[in-house]
Coordinates of C-alpha atoms in Angstrom, one line a residue:
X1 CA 29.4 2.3 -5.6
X2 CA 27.0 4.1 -8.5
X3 CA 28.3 1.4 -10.9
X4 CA 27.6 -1.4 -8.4
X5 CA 23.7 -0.2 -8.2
X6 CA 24.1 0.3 -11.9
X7 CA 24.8 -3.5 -12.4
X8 CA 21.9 -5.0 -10.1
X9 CA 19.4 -2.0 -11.2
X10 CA 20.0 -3.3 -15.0
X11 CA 20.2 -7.0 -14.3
X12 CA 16.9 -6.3 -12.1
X13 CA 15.0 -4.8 -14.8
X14 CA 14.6 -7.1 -17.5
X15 CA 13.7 -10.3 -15.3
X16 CA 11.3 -8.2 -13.7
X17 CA 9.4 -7.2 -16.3
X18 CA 9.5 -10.8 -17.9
X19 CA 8.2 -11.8 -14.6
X20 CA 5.2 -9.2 -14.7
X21 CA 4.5 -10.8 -18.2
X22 CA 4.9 -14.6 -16.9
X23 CA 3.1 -14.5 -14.1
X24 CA -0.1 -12.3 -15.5
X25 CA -0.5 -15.2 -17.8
X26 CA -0.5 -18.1 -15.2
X27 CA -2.5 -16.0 -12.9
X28 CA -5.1 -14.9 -16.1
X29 CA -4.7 -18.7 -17.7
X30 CA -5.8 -20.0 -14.2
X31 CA -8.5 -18.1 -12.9
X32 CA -10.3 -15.9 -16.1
X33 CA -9.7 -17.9 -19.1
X34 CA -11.9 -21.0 -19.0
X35 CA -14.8 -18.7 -17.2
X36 CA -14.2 -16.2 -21.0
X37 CA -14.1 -19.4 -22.8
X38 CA -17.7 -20.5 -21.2
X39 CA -18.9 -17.1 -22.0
X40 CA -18.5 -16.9 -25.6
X41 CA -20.0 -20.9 -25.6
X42 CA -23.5 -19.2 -24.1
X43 CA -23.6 -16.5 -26.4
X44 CA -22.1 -13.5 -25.0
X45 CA -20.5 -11.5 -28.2
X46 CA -16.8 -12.0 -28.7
X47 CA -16.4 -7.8 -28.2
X48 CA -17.9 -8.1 -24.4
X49 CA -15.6 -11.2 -23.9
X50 CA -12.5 -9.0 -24.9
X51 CA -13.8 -6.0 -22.8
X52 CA -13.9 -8.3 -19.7
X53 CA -10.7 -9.8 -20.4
X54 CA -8.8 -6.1 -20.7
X55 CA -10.8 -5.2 -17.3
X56 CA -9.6 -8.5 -15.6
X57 CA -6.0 -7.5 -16.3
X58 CA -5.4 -4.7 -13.4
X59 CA -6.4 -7.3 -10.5
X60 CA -4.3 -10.0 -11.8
X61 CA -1.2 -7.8 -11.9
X62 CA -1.5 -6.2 -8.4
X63 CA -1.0 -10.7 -7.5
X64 CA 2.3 -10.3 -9.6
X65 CA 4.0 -7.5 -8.6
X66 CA 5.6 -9.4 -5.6
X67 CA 6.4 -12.6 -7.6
X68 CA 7.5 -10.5 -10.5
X69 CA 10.2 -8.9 -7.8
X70 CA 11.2 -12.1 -6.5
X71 CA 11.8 -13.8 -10.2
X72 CA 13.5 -10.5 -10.8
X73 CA 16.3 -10.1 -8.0
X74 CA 16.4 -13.9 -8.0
X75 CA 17.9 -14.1 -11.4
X76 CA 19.6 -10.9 -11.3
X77 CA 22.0 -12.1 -8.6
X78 CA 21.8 -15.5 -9.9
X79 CA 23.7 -13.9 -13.2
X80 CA 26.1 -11.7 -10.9
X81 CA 26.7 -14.7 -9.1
X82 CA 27.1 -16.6 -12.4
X83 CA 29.8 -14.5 -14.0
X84 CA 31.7 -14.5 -10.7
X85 CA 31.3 -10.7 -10.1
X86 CA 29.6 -11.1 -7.0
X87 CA 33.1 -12.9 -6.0
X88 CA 34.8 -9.5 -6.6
X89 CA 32.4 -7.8 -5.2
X90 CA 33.1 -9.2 -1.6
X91 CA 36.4 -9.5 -2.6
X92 CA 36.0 -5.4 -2.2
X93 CA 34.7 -5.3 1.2
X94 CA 31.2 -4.4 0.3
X95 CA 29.0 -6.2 2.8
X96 CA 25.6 -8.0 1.6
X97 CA 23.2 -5.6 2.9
X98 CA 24.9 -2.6 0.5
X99 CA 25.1 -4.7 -2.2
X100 CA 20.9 -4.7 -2.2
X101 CA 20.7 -1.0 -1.4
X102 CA 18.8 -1.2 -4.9
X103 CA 16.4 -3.7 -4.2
X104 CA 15.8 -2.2 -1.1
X105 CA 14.9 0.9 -2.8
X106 CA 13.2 -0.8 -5.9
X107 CA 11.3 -3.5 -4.1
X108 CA 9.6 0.0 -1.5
X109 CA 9.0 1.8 -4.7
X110 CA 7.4 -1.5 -6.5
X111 CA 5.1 -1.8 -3.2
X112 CA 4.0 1.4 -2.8
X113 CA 3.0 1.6 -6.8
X114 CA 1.1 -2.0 -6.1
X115 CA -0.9 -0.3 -3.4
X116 CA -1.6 2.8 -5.0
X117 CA -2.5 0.6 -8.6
X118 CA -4.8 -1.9 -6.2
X119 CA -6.3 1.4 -4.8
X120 CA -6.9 3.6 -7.4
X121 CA -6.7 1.6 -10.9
X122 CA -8.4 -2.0 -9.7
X123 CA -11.8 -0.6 -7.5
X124 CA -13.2 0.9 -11.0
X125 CA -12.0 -1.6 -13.4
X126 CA -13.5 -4.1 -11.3
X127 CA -16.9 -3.1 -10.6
X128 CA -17.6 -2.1 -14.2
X129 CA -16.2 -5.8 -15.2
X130 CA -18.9 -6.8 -12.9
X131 CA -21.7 -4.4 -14.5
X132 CA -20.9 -5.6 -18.0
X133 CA -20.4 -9.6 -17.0
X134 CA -24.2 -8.8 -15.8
X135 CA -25.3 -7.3 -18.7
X136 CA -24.1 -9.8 -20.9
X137 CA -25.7 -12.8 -18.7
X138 CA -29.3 -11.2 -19.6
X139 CA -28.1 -11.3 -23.0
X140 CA -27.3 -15.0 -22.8
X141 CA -29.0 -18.3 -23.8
X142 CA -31.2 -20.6 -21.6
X143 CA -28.5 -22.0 -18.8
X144 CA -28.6 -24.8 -16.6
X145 CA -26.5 -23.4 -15.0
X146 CA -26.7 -23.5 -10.9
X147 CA -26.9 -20.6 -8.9
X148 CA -26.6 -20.8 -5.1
X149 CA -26.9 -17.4 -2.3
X150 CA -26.5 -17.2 0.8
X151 CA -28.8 -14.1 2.3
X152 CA -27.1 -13.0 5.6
X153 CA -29.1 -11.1 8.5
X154 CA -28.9 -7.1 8.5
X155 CA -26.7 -8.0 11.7
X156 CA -24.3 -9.9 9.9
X157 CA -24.6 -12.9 12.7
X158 CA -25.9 -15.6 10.4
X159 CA -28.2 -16.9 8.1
X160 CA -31.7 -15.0 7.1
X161 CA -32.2 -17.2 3.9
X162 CA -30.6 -19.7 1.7
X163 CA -31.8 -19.8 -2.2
X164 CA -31.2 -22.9 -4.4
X165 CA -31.8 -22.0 -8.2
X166 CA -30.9 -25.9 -9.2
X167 CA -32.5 -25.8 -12.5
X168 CA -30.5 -22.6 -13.5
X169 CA -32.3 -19.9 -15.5
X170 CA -33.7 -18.2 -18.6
X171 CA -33.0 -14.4 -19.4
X172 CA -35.4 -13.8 -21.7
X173 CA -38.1 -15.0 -20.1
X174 CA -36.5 -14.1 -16.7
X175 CA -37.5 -16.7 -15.2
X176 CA -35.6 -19.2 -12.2
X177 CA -36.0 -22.7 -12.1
X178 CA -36.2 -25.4 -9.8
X179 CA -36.0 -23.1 -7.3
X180 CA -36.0 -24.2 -3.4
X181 CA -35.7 -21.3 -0.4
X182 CA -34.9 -22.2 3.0
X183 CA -35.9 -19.4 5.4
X184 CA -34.2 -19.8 9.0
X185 CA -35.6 -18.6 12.6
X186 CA -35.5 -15.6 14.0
X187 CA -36.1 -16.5 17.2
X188 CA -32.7 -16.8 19.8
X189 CA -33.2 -20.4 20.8
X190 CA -33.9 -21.5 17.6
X191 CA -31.0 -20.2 15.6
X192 CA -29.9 -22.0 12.8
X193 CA -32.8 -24.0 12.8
X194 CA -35.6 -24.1 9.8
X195 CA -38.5 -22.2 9.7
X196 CA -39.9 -22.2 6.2
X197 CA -38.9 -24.6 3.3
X198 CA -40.2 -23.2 -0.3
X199 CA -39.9 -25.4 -3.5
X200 CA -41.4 -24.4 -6.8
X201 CA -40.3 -25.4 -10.4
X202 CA -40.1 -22.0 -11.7
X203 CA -40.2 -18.0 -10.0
X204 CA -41.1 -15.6 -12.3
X205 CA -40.0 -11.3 -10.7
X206 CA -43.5 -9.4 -12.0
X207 CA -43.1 -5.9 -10.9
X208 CA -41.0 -2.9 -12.2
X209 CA -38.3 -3.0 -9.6
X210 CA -38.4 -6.9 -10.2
X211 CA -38.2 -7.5 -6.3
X212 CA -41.4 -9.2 -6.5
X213 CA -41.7 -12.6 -7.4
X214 CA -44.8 -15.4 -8.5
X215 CA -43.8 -18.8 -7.6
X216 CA -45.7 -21.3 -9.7
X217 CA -46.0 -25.7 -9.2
X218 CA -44.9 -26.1 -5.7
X219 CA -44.8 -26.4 -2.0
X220 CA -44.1 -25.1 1.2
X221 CA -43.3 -26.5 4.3
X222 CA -44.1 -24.2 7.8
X223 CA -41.3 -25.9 10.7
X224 CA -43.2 -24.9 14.1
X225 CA -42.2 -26.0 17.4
X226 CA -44.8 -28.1 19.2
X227 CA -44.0 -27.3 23.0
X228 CA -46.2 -30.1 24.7
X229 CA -44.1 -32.7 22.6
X230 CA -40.7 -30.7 22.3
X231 CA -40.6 -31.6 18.6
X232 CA -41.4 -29.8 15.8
X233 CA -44.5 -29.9 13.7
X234 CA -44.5 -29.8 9.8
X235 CA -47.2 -28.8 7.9
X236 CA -46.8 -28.7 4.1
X237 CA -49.0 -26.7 1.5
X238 CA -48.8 -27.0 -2.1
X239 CA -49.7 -24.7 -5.0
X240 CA -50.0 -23.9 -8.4
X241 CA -48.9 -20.1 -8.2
X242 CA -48.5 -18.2 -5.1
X243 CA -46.9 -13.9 -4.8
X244 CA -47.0 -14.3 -0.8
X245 CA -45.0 -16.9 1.2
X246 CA -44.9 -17.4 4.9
X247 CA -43.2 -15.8 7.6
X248 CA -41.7 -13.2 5.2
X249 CA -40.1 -15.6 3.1
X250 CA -39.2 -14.1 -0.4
X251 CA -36.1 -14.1 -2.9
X252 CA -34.9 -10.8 -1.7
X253 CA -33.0 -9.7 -4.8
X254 CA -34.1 -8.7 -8.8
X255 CA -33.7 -11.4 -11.1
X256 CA -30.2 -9.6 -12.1
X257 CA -28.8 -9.8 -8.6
X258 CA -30.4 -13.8 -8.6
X259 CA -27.9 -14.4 -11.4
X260 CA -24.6 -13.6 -9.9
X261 CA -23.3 -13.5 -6.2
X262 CA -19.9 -12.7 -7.0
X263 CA -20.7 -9.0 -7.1
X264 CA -19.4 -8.4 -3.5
X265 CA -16.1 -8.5 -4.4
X266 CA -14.0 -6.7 -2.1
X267 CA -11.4 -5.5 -5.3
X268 CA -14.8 -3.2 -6.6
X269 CA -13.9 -1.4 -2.8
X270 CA -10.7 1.0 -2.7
X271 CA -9.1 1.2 0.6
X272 CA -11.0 4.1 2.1
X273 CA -14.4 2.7 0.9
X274 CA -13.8 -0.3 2.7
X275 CA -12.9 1.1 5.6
X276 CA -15.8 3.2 5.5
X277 CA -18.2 -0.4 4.8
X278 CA -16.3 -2.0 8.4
X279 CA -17.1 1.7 10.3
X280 CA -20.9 0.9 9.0
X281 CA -21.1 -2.8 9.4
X282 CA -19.4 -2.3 13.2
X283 CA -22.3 0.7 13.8
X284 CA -25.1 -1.3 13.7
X285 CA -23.5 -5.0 15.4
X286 CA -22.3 -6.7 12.4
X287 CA -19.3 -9.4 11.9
X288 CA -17.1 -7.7 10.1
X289 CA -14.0 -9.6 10.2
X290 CA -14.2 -10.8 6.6
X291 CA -14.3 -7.3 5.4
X292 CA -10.7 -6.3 8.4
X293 CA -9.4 -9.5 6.8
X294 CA -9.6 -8.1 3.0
X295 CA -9.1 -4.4 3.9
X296 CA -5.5 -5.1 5.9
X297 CA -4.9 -7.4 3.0
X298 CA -4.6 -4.4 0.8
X299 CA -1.3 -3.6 2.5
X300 CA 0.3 -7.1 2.8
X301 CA -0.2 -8.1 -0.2
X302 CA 2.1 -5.3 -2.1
X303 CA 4.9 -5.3 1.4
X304 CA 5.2 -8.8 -0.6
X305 CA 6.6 -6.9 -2.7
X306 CA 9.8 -5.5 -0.9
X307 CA 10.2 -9.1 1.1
X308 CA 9.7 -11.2 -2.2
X309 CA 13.1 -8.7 -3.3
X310 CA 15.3 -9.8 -0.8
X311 CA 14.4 -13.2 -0.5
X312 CA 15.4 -13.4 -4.1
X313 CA 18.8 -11.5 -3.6
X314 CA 19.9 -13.7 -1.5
X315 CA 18.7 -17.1 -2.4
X316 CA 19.7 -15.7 -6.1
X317 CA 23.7 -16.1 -5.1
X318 CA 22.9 -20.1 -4.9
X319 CA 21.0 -20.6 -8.1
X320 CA 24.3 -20.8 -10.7
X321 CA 25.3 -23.8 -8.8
X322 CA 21.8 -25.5 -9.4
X323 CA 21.2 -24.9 -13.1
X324 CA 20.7 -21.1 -13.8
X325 CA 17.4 -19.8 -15.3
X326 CA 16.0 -22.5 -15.4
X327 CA 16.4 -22.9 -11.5
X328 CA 15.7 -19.5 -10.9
X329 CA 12.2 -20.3 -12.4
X330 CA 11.8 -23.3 -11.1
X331 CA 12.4 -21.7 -7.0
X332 CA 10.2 -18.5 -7.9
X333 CA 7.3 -20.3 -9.1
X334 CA 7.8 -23.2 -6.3
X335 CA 8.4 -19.6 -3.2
X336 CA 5.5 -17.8 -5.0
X337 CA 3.0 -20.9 -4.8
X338 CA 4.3 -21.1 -1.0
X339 CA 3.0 -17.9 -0.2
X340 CA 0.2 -18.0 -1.9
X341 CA -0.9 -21.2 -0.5
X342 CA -0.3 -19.4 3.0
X343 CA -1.7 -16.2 1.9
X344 CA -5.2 -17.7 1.1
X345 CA -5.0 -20.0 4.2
X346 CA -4.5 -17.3 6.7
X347 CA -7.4 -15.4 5.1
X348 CA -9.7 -18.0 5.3
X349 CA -8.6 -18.5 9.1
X350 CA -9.4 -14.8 9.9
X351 CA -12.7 -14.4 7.9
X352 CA -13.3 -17.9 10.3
X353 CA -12.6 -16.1 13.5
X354 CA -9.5 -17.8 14.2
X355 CA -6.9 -15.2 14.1
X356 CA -7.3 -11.8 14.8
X357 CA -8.1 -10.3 11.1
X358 CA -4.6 -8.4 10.9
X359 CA -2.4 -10.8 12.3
X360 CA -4.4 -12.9 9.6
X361 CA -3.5 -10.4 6.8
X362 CA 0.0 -10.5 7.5
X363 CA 0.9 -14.0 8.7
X364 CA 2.4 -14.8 5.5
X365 CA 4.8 -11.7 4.9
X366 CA 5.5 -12.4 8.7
X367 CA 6.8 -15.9 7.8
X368 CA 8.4 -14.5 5.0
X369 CA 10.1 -11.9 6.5
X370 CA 11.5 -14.4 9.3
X371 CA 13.0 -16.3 6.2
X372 CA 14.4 -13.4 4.8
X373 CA 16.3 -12.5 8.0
X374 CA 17.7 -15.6 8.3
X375 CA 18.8 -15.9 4.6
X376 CA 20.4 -12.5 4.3
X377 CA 22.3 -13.0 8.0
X378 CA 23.4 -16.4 5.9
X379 CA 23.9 -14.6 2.5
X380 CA 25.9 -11.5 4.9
X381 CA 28.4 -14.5 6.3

C-alpha cells in the first residue's frame, strides 16, 4: 500500500507544480500585466514596476493553489489510467476511496498552507504594493486619467458623496480637474436624493494635511424642497474660486487618497483584522456584509483546494480516452473557469444582500463538493 501512495504522490507532484507555474501566469497575464505595462507608459521607473510586480505575486498564487491541485491529480490519474495501472490496481481489490488516501492528505495540507500563506504572507505584501503604487502615481506625468469615489456614510447605509474627477489629474501641481461632487441628503425621506451638485474645472488641496481644498471656475447647485409646491427648488451659484461649499460638501480625502480607491482592498486585511473591521463596523450600525462576504471567503477559497483534488482524481481516470495532456488541460482550465465564474458571482450576490454572506462564500465549494460526491460514488463503481 506505501508503494501505491508512492505512485500517485510522485505522479501528483510534478503536474502540480507545473500547474502553480501555469496558472500564476494566466492569472498575473490577466489581471496585473497591462495595468505594469500602463505604468512604465506614465513614467513610473522600470525598478518600482518590478517591485510591484514581485509584490503582486503572493495574491495571485493563493487563486492557484486549488487549480494547481485539480491540474495536478487530474493528470496524475489520467497517466495511471494511461499505462493501465490503475486496471491493476482494482484488479487488487483496492477500492477508489484508498486509492486517493494521498490526495486526501495532500489536497488538506495544500489548503491549510493556502490559508496560512493568504493570512500571513498576502496582508503585508499587499498593502505595501498599494503604498508604493501610490507613491509612484505622485511621481507620474500629467494623466487624463478618470478617477471616480464613492464616499459612503459613517453608518455604512448609503451614499454621503459621490466625486467625479473627469478631467483626471496633475501630481506635480496636485491639482484635480474637471471635477464634479454630488452631495446626497441627510434627511430620512429624502434619501438618495440630491442635495448639493458642485462643478469646478480644477480643485487645488492648500493645507498641510491636504484635506482642504480651493475649488476654482465653477458652480454650484443648492436642491431644496419647496413644500407649498412639493417640488424641488434649484438655485445655482457660480464662482471663480471658493474654500467653503454648502451643506458640508467637500472632497473628504488628500489629494493621494483622490488618486486611488483601490486601497480598500480586503487582501491588505489578514483574517483576524478583518474580523476585528466587521466587530467595528456592526458596533456602530454599519452594513457589513461585503466585509462577512470577503472574510468567510478566506476559508473557501483554499477548501477549493482539497475538493479541486478529488474532482481531478476521479474525472482524471476518463481523460486517456479523450486525448491525454492535452485534455487534462483543456478540462482543468475549462472546471477552474467554472468555479471561478461561480465564485465571483456568489460574492457579488452576498455583498448585494441576496444570500446570507456565508452561504455566499461557500456556494461554490458547495456545488463543487456535490459534484465530487457524485463523481467519486461513479469513479468507486
Amino acid at each position: 500500500m506505501r508503494i501505491l501512495d508512492k505512485l500517485v504522490l510522485k505522479d501528483l507532484i510534478g503536474p502540480f507544480i507545473n500547474g502553480l507555474f501555469m496558472f500564476m501566469t494566466l492569472l498575473f497575464a490577466a489581471a496585473y500585466l497591462f495595468p505594469a505595462t500602463d505604468l512604465l507608459v506614465k513614467g513610473v521607473a522600470l525598478g518600482t514596476v518590478i517591485k510591484l510586480v514581485v509584490l503582486s505575486l503572493p495574491s495571485v498564487v493563493t487563486q492557484t493553489f486549488p487549480m494547481a491541485m485539480l491540474l495536478g491529480s487530474l493528470l496524475a490519474f489520467g497517466r495511471i489510467s494511461t499505462d493501465k495501472e490503475l486496471v491493476a490496481i482494482y484488479a487488487a481489490g483496492i477500492p477508489f476511496p484508498r486509492i486517493v488516501r494521498v490526495i486526501w492528505i495532500a489536497g488538506t495540507l495544500v489548503s491549510i498552507i493556502a490559508f496560512f500563506w493568504n493570512d500571513l504572507v498576502v496582508p503585508p505584501a499587499t498593502t505595501q504594493y498599494w503604498d508604493i503604487r501610490l507613491n509612484a502615481l505622485k511621481n507620474m506625468l500629467p494623466s487624463d486619467h478618470y478617477v471616480l469615489h464613492s464616499i459612503e456614510r459613517a453608518d455604512g447605509k448609503g451614499l454621503e458623496e459621490l466625486i467625479s474627477v473627469d478631467g483626471g489629474f496633475n501630481t506635480k501641481e496636485q491639482t484635480l480637474k474637471r471635477v464634479t461632487i454630488i452631495r446626497f441628503s441627510e434627511i430620512p425621506s429624502r434619501k438618495g436624493q440630491v442635495d448639493v451638485v458642485v462643478y469646478c474645472d480644477k480643485a487645488i488641496p492648500y493645507d498641510n494635511k491636504g484635506m482642504k481644498w480651493k475649488y476654482y471656475n465653477g458652480y454650484f447647485e443648492l436642491h431644496t424642497p419647496n413644500a407649498e409646491t412639493g417640488s424641488v427648488d434649484i438655485v445655482r451659484t457660480e464662482f471663480d474660486e471658493c474654500e467653503t461649499l454648502p451643506n458640508n460638501t467637500t472632497i473628504p480625502l488628500t489629494f493621494e487618497e483622490a488618486l486611488y480607491v483601490g486601497t480598500n482592498d480586503p487582501n491588505r486585511l489578514s483574517f483576524r483584522q478583518l474580523r476585528n473591521e466587521i466587530i467595528k463596523g456592526q458596533s456602530r450600525g454599519a452594513d457589513t456584509r461585503g466585509m462577512e462576504v470577503d472574510l468567510y471567503g478566506k476559508i473557501s477559497l483554499p477548501l477549493a483546494s482539497l475538493i479541486f483534488g478529488l474532482v481531478g482524481a476521479a474525472l482524471g481516470q476518463s481523460t486517456a480516452r479523450g486525448g491525454g495532456k492535452a485534455m487534462g488541460f483543456g478540462m482543468a482550465i475549462f472546471i477552474a473557469f467554472l468555479y471561478w465564474v461561480g465564485y465571483h458571482s456568489m460574492f457579488v450576490v452576498g455583498k448585494n444582500g441576496g444570500l446570507p454572506p456565508l452561504l455566499a462564500s461557500f456556494m461554490a465549494d458547495i456545488v463543487a463538493i456535490v459534484a465530487c460526491a457524485i463523481l467519486v460514488v461513479k469513479a468507486s463503481r
